[in-house]
Short mmCIF file of C-alpha atoms in Angstrom, two decimals:
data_model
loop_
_atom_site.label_atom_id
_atom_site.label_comp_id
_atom_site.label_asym_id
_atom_site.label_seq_id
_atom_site.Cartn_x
_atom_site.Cartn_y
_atom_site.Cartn_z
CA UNK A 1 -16.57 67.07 3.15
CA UNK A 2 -12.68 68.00 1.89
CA UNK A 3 -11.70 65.62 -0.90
CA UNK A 4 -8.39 64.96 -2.00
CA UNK A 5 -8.50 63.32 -5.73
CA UNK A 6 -5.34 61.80 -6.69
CA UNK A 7 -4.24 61.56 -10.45
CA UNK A 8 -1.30 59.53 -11.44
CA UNK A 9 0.41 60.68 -14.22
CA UNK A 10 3.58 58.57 -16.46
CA UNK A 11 3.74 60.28 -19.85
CA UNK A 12 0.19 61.15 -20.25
CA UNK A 13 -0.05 65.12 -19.53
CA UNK A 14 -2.29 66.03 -21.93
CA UNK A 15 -4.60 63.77 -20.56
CA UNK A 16 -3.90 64.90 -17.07
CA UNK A 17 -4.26 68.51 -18.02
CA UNK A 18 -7.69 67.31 -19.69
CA UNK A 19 -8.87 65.92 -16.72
CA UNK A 20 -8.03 68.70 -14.67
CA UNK A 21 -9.93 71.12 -17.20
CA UNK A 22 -12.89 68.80 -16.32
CA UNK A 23 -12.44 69.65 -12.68
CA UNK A 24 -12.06 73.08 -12.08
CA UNK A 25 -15.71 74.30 -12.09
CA UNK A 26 -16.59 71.34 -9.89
CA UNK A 27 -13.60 71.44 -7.24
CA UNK A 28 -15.59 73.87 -5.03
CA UNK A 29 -18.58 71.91 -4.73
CA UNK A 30 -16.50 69.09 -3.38
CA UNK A 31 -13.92 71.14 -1.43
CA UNK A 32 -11.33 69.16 -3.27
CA UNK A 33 -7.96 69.20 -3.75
CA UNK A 34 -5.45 67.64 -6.55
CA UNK A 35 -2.46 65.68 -5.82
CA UNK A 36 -0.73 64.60 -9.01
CA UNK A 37 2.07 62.08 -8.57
CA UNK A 38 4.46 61.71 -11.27
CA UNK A 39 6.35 58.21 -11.88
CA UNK A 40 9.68 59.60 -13.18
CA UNK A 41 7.96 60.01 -16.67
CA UNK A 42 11.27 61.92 -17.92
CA UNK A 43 9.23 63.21 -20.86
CA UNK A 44 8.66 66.79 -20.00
CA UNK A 45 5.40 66.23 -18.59
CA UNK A 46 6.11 67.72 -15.31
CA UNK A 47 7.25 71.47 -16.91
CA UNK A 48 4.22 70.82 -19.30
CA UNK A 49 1.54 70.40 -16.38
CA UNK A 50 3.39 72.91 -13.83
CA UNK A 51 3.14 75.33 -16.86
CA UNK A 52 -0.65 74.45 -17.82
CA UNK A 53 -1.35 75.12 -13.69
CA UNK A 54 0.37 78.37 -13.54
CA UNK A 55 -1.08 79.71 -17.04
CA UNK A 56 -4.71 78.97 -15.26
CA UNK A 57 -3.89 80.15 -11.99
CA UNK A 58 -4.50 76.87 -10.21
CA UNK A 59 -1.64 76.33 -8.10
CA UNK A 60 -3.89 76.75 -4.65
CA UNK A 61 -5.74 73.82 -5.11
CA UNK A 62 -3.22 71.40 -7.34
CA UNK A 63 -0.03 70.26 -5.59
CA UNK A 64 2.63 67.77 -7.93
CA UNK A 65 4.52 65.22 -6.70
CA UNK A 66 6.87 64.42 -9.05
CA UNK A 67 8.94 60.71 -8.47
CA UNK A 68 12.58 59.81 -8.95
CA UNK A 69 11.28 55.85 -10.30
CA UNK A 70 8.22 54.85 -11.97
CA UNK A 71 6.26 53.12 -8.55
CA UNK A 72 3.09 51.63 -10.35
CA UNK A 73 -0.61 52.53 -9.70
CA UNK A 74 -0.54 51.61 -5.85
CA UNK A 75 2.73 52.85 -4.91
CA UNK A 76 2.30 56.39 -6.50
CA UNK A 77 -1.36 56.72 -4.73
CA UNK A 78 0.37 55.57 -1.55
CA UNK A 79 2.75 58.12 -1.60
CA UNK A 80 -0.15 60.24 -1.81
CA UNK A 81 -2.07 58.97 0.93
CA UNK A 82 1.25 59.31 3.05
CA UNK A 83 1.73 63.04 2.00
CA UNK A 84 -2.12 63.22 3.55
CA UNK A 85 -1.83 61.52 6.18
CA UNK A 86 1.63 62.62 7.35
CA UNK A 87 0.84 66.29 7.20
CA UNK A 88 -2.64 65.35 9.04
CA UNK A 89 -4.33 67.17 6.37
CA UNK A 90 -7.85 67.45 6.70
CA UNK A 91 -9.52 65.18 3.87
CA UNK A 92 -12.70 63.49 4.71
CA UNK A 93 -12.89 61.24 0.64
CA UNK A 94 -9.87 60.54 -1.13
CA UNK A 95 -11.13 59.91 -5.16
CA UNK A 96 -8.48 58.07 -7.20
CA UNK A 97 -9.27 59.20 -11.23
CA UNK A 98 -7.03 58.30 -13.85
CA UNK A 99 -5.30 60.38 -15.78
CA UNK A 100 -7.46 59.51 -18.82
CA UNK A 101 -10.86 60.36 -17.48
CA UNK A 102 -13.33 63.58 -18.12
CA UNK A 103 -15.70 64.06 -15.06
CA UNK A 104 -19.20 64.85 -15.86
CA UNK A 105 -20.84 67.45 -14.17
CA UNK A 106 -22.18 65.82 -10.39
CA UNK A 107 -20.15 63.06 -10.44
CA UNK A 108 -17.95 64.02 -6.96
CA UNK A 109 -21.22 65.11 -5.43
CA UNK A 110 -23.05 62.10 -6.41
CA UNK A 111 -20.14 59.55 -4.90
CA UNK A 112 -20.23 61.86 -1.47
CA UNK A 113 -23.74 62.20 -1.36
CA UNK A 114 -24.16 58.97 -1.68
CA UNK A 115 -21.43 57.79 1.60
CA UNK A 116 -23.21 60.57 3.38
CA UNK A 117 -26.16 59.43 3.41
CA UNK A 118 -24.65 55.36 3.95
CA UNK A 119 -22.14 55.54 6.61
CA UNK A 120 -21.33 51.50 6.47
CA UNK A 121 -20.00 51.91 2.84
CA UNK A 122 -16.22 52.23 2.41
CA UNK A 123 -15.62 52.55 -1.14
CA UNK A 124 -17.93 53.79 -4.13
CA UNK A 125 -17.19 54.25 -7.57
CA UNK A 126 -18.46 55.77 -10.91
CA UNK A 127 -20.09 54.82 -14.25
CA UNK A 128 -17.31 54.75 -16.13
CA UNK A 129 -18.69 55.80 -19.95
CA UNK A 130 -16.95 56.72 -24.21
CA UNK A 131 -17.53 59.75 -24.68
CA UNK A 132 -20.47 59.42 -26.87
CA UNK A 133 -22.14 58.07 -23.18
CA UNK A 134 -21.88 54.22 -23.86
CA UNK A 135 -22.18 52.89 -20.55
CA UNK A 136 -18.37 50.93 -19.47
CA UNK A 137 -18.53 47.67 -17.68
CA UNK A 138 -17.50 49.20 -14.16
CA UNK A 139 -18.12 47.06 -11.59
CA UNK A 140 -17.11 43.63 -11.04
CA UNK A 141 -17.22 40.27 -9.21
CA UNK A 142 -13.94 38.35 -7.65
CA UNK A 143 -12.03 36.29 -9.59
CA UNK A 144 -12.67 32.85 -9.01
CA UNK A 145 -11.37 29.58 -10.71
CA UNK A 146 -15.02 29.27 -12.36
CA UNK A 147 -14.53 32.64 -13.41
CA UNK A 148 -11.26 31.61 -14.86
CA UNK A 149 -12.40 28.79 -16.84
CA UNK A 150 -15.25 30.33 -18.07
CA UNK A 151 -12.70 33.43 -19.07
CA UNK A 152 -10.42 31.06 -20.98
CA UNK A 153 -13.37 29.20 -22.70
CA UNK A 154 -15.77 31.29 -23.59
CA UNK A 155 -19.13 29.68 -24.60
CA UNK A 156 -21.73 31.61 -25.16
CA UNK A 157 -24.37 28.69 -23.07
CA UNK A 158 -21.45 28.60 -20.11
CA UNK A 159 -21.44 31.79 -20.05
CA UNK A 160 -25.45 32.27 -20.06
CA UNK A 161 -25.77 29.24 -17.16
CA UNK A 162 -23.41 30.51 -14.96
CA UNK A 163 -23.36 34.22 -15.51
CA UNK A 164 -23.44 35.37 -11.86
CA UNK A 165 -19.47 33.74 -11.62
CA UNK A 166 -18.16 36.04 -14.52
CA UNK A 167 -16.08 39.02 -13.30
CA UNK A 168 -17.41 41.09 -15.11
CA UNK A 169 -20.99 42.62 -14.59
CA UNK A 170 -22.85 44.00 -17.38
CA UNK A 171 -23.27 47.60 -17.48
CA UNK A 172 -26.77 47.63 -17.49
CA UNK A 173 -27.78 49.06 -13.95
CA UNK A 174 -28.72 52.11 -13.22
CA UNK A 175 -29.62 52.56 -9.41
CA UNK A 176 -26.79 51.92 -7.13
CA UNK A 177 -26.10 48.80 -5.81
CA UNK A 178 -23.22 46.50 -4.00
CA UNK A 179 -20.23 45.12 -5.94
CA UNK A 180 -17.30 43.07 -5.02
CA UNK A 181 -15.19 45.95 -6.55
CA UNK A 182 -15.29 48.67 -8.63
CA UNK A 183 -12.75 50.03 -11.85
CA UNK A 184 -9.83 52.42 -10.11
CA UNK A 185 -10.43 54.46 -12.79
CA UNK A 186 -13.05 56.48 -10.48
CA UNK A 187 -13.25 55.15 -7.22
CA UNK A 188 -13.67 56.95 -3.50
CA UNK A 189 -12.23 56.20 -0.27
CA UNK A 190 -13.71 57.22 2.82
CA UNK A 191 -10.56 58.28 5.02
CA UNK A 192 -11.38 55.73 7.80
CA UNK A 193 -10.41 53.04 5.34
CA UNK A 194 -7.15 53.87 4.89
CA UNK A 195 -6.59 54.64 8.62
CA UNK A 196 -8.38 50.99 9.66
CA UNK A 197 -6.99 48.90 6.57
CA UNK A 198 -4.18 50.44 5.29
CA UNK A 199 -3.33 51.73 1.79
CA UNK A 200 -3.42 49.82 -1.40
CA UNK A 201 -0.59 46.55 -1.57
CA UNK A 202 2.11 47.74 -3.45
CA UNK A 203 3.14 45.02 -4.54
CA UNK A 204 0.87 45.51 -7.33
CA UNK A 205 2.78 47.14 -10.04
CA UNK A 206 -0.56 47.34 -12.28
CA UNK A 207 -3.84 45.90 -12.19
CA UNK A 208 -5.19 43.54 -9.79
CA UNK A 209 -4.62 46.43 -7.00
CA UNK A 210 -7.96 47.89 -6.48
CA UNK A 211 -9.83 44.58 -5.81
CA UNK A 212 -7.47 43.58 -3.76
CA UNK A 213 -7.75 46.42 -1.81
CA UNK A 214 -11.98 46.02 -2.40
CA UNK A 215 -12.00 42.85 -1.44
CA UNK A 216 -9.39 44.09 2.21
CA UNK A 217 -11.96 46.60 2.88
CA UNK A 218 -15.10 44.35 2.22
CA UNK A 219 -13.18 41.51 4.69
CA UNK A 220 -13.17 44.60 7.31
CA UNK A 221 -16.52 45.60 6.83
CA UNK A 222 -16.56 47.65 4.14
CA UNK A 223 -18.60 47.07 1.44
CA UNK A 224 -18.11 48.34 -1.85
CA UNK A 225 -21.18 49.56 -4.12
CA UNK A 226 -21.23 50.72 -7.54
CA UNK A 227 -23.40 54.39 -8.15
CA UNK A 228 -24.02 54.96 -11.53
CA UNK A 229 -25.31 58.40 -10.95
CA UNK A 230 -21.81 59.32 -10.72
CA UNK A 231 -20.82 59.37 -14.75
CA UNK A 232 -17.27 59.94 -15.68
CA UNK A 233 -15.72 59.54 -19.05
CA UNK A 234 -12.91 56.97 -19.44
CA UNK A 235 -10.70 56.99 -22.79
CA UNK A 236 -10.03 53.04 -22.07
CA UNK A 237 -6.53 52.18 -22.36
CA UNK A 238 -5.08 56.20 -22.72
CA UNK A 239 -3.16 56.05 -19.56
CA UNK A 240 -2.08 52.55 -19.53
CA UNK A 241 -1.11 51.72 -22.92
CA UNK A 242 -2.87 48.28 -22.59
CA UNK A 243 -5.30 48.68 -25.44
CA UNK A 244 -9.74 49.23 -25.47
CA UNK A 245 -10.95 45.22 -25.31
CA UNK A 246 -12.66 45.95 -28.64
CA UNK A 247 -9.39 46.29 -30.32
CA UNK A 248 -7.28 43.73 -30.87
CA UNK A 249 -4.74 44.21 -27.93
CA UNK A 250 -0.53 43.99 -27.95
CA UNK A 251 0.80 41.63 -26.07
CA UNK A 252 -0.04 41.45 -22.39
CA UNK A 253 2.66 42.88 -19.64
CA UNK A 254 4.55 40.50 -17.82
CA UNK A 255 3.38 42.16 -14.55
CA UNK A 256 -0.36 41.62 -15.50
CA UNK A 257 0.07 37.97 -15.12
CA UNK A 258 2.12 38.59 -11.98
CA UNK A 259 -0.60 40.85 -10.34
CA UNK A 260 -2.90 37.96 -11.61
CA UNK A 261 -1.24 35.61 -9.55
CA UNK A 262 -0.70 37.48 -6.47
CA UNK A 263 -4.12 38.24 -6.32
CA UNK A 264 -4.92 34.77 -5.96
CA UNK A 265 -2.12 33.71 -4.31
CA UNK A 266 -2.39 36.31 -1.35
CA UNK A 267 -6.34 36.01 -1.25
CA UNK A 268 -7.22 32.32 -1.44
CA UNK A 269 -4.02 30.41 -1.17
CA UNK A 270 -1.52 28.28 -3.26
CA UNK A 271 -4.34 25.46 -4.30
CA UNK A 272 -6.72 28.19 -5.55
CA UNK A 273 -4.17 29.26 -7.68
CA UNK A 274 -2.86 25.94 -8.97
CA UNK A 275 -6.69 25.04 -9.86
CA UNK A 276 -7.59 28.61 -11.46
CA UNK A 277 -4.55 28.13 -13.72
CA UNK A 278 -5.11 24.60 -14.57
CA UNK A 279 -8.82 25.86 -15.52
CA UNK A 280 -7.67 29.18 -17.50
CA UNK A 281 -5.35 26.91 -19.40
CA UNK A 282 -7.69 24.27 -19.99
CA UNK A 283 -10.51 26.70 -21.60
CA UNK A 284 -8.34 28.81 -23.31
CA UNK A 285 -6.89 25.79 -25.15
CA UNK A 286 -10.30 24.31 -25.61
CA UNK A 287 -11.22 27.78 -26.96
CA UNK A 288 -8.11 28.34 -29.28
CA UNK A 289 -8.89 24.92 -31.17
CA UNK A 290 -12.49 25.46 -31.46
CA UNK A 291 -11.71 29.44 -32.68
CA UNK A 292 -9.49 27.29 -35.66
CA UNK A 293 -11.83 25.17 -36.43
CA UNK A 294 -14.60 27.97 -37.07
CA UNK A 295 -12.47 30.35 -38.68
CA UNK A 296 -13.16 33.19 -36.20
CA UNK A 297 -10.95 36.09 -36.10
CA UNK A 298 -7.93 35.91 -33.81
CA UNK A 299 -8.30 39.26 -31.29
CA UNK A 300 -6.69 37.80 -28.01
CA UNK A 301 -2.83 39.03 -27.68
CA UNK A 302 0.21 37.71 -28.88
CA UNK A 303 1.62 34.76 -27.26
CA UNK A 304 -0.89 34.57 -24.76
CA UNK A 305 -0.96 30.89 -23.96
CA UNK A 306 2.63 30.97 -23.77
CA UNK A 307 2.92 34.00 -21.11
CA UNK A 308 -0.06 32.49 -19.08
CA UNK A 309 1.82 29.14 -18.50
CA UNK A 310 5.43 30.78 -18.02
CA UNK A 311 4.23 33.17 -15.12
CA UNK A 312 1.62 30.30 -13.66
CA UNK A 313 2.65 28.26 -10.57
CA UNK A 314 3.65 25.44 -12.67
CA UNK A 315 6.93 27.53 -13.92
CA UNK A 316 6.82 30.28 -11.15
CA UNK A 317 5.64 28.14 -8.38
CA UNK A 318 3.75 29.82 -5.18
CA UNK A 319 5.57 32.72 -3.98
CA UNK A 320 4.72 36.08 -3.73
#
């Protein structure tokens, strides 16, 4: 039952030391471990967290990795994995947690538990909640170009008629069931994943990695299921700088759009891709006219439009 949880830190070691705070009266019941990967931050946050370990006497079960280049979400838990898996380390879970979460008491016992007692799972993943304990939407379907359209347009009756396309699932469950993928956030691996499917593509700079990987390991027959009895506290947009969707958000990172589009470019080919950009386009244009026309408040990011159709296939065409 050895864990390793990996916690990827670029300029947020408060939050990691936070996190790790959260931890340290549950490590034992997990036989866990901490790997903390550091991608080049170059802010002092490797002396701050080193210093924060030794002044709680936790250097036996928290090892850093610091980086000499910033290698994204995927590459820095790769790196990881590799220390694992090269040193043959005996882990039987490895539980990826972002830098800006609080674990709740249970929560690494209720994900084990929980692949104990279901050997043909691969990957499970938390509630993801604000503090206050407002659930988070945490688990999700695949992007498809429906989903897409219905992204770009949203109507409230489209939305309502075909609400098993949209991505995202309400929060609103609380017994465990399957999902196409689950937030990265707070998500376990068992190690036979890793050594059947690989690690995560990282090619992925940001977002889009984990359900690619979700969807790798549900193609090799591993589902992934969402177990809400596992409740972790996410401070949405902390680590990543890309801002709580009920803000109005900065402008969306060039690499978003290019995760976006390797996602479907790798998983369902160049046509998929033309079509779910043609549709995204297409609703979102639909929806910034009709968002005029009421006077509703503009929340979506700057230039949107513009970035979506200067990273889509129709400027960047169809490869990787």
């Amino acid at each position: 039952m050895n864990t390793a949880i990996i916690i990827v830190n670029y300029r947020t070691p408060e939050l990691v030391c936070d996190c790790l705070l959260s931890l340290q009266e549950k490590i034992n019941a997990i036989q866990g471990s901490v790997i903390i990967v550091d991608n080049n931050s170059a802010d002092g946050s490797i002396e701050y967290i080193h210093n924060f370990i030794e002044k709680h006497a936790w250097q036996n079960w928290i090892t850093i990795l610091p980086q000499q280049k910033n290698l994204g979400f995927a590459g820095a838990n790769n790196l990881a994995l590799h220390h694992v898996f090269a040193q043959n380390l005996s882990v039987d879970y490895f539980w990826l947690l972002n830098p800006d979460t609080i674990i709740r008491e249970g929560a690494g016992e209720h994900l084990i538990q929980f692949l104990l007692d279901n050997p043909q799972v691969g990957i499970v993943g938390s509630r993801l909640e604000d503090p206050d304990g407002t659930p988070q939407i945490s688990a999700f379907r695949h992007h498809s170009i429906v989903s897409e359209f219905l992204s770009g347009m949203r109507l409230g009756f489209l939305d309502k008629l075909l609400s098993q396309r949209i991505v995202a699932q309400p929060p609103a469950a609380e017994v465990p069931h399957p999902t196409d993928w689950i937030a990265g956030a707070s998500m376990m691996v068992r190690r036979e994943v890793f050594a059947e499917i690989g690690y995560l593509d990282d090619s992925y700079f940001l977002y889009f990695e984990e359900e690619d990987f979700c969807k790798k390991a549900e193609d090799a027959g591993w589902p992934c299921w969402y177990v809400p009895e596992s409740r972790v506290v996410h401070l949405v947009g902390m680590a990543s700088g890309f801002s709580d969707h009920r803000r109005k958000p900065p402008r969306r990172p060039g690499y978003w759009f290019e995760s976006r589009r390797r996602f479907f470019l790798k998983n369902y080919g160049k046509y998929t891709l033309a079509l779910a950009d043609l549709a995204w386009m297409i609703g979102y244009s639909v929806w910034r006219i009709r968002r005029f026309l009421q006077g509703k408040p503009d929340t979506d990011p700057p230039f949107f439009l513009r970035d979506f159709f200067s990273h889509s296939v129709f400027c960047k065409g169809f490869h990787l």
